[in-house]
XYZ file of C-alpha atoms in Angstrom:
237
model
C 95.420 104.338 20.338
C 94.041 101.564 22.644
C 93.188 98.167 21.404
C 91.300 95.387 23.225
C 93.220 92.416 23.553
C 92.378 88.930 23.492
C 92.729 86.655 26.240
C 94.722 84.777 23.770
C 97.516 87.254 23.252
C 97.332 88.593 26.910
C 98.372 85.146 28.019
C 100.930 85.228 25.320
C 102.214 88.651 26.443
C 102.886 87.919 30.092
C 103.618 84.107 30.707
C 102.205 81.740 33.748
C 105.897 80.668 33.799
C 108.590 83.162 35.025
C 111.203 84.236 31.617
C 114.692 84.798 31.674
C 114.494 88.108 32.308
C 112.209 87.526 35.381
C 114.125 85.671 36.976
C 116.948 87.753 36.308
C 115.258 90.810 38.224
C 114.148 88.461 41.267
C 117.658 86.503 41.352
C 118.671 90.111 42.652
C 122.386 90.984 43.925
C 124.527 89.193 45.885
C 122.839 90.124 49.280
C 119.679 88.879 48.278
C 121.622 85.759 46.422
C 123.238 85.154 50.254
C 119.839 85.919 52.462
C 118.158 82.493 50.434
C 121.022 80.676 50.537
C 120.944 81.218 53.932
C 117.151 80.071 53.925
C 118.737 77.084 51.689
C 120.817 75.650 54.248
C 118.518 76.022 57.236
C 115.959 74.473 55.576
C 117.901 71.672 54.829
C 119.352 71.307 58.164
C 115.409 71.355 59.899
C 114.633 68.713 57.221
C 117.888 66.023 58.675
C 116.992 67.065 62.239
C 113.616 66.102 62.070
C 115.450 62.841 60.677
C 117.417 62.201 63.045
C 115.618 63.192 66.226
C 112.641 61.794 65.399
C 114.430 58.111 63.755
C 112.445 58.633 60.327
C 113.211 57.025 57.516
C 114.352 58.654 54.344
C 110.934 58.265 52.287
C 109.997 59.876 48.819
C 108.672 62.602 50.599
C 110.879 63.886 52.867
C 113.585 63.071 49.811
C 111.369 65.724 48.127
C 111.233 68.412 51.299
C 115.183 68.254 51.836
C 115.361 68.674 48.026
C 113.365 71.711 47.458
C 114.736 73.201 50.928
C 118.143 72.534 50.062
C 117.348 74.436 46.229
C 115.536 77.272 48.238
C 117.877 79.878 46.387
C 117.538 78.502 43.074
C 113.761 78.037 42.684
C 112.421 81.193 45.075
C 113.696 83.607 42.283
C 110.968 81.580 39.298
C 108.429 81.062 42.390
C 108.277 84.984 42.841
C 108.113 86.015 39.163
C 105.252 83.588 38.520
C 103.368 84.938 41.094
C 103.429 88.396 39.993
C 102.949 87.457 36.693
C 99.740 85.546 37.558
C 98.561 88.609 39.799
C 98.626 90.281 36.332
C 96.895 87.279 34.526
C 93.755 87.773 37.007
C 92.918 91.034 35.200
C 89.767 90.191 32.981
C 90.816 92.566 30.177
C 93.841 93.929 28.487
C 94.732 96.268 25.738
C 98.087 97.590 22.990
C 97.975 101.541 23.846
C 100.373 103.820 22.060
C 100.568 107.376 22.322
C 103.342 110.123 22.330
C 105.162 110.548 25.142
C 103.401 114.097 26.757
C 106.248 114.864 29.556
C 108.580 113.274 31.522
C 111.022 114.002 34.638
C 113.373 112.460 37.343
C 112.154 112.122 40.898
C 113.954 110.714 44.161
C 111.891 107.954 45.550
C 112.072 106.852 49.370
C 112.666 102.741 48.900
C 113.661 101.841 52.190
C 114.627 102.688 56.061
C 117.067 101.032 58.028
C 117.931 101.710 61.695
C 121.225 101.722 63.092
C 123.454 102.948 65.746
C 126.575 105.179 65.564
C 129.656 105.294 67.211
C 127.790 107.510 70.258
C 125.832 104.886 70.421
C 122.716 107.058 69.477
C 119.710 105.963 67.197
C 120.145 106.631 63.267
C 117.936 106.393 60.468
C 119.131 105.774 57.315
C 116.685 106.563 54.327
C 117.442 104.358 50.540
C 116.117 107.011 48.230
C 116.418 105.776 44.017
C 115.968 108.244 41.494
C 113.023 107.733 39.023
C 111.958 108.211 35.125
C 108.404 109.490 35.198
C 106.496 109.303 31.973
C 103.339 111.246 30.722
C 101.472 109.212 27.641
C 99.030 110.411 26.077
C 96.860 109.095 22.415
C 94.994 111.231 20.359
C 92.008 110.886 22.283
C 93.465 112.510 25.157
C 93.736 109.392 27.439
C 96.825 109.300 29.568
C 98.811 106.808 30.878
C 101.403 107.267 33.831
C 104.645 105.670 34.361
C 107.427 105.002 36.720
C 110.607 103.083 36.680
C 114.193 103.116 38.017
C 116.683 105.862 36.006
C 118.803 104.164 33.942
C 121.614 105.761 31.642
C 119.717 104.530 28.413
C 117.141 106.753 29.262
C 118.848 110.150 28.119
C 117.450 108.926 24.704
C 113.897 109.847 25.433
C 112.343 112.848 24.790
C 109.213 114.340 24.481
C 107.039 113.419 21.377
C 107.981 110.281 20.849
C 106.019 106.988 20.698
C 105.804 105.184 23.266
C 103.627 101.441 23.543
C 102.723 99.319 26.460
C 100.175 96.893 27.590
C 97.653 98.466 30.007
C 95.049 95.590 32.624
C 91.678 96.081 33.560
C 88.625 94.269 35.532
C 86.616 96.268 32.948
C 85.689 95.490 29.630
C 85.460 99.047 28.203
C 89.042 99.897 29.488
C 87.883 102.917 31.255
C 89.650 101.987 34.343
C 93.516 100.789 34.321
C 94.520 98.635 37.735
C 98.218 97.725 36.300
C 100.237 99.199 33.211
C 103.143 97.045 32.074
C 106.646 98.273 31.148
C 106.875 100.737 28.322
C 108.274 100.628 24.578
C 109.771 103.331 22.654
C 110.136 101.707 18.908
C 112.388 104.473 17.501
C 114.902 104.127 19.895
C 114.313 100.038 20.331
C 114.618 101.076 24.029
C 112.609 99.870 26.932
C 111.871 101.423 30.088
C 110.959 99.014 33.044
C 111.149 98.204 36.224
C 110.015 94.670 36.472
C 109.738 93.414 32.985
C 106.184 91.804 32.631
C 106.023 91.399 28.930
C 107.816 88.658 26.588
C 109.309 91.338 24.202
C 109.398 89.093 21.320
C 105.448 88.725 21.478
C 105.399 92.272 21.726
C 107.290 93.096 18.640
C 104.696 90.913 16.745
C 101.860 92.303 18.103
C 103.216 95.997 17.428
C 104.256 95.682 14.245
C 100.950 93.829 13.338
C 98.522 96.615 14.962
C 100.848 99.301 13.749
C 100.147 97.912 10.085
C 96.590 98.035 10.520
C 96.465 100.991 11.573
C 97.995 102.561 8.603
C 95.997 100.522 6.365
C 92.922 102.503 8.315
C 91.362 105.310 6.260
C 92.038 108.422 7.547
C 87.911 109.669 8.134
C 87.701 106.440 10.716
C 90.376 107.968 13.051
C 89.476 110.400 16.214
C 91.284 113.024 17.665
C 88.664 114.179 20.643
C 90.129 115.846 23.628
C 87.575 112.900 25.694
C 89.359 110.396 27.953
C 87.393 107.807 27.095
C 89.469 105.058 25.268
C 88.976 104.328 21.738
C 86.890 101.214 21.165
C 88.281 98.853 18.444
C 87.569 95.284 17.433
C 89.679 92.648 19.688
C 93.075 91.550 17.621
């Protein structure tokens, strides 16, 4: 199943303003915690040596630069969140899809390389590889959506078969080409499988549980099971 969304709910679904859980996932570990507080205090110290080397007086606005320089590592983590979320909010169109989960399996991703030097003094290069849950989702009409996100231990719970539901972006209005899928639902299990997590989850629930009820109020003649990939056209909700 894949139903049109309106701008309305899309805007609803994934905020202008970073959530909790956003800024959670760009607050990071301690390293990256350290790096902007690092950023923090050089900021802060440019700011009073432009002060003092120059004689200026402490105005409203360079009150406001030392402020937000000093504060570096508390706002950069809401700053970062927002922007991805509004590089989501430029897609045109949106729509619910739900579908069984087809396949899934673990892969080892490269995430980073870092050079170093041994003891011998020789040239080393040492690869970050993360392991990954791949996901295969497929509705009755045959279209399929693909998925990839960090392994967690949760994740033993999934299995093939099962519903999954997510919120899938496109510059088109038919939905016939997906540019950005968000992170993935699996109702029986009331788990969720993400990486970054775009949606707000209690807009989601509503919006499920709403489009899951009309569905079953459908008639059974109006549904389609084609083998086409062409997503199922539906009235906006």
């Amino acid at each position: 199943m894949l139903v049109p969304l309106t701008r309305e709910k899309f805007e609803q679904l994934i905020p202008l303003i970073a959530t909790g859980r956003q800024y959670k996932y760009y607050w990071g570990k301690f390293p990256s915690f350290l790096q902007r507080l690092l950023i923090s205090v050089v900021a802060a110290a440019i700011v009073l040596l432009f002060v003092v080397l120059f004689r200026l007086d402490f105005d409203l606005v360079i009150f406001i630069l030392g402020i937000v320089g000093a504060f570096y590592w508390l706002w950069s983590p809401a700053f970062q969140a927002s922007q991805r979320n509004l590089k989501c909010r430029r897609y045109k169109y949106s729509g619910f899809f739900r579908g069984r989960i087809l396949d899934f399996w673990i892969t080892e991703e490269l995430i980073s390389k870092q050079e170093t030097v041994n003891n011998k003094g020789d040239l080393v290069i040492v690869e970050n590889r993360e392991k990954r849950i791949n996901l295969e989702i497929e509705d009755e009409t045959g279209f399929i959506a693909e998925f990839q996100a960090p392994l967690q231990v949760a994740y033993k719970a999934i299995s093939r078969g099962q519903w999954a539901e997510l919120v899938v972006m496109s510059n088109r209005a038919d939905l016939s080409t997906i540019e950005e899928i968000s992170d993935v639902y699996i109702p029986s299990r009331d788990l969720w499988v993400s990486d970054y997590p775009f949606l707000r989850r209690d807009f989601f629930a509503a919006v499920s549980s709403r489009l899951r009820d009309n569905e079953n109020d459908t008639p059974q003649r109006r549904r389609r099971s084609s083998g086409s990939n062409r997503p199922r056209q539906k009235n906006d909700y």
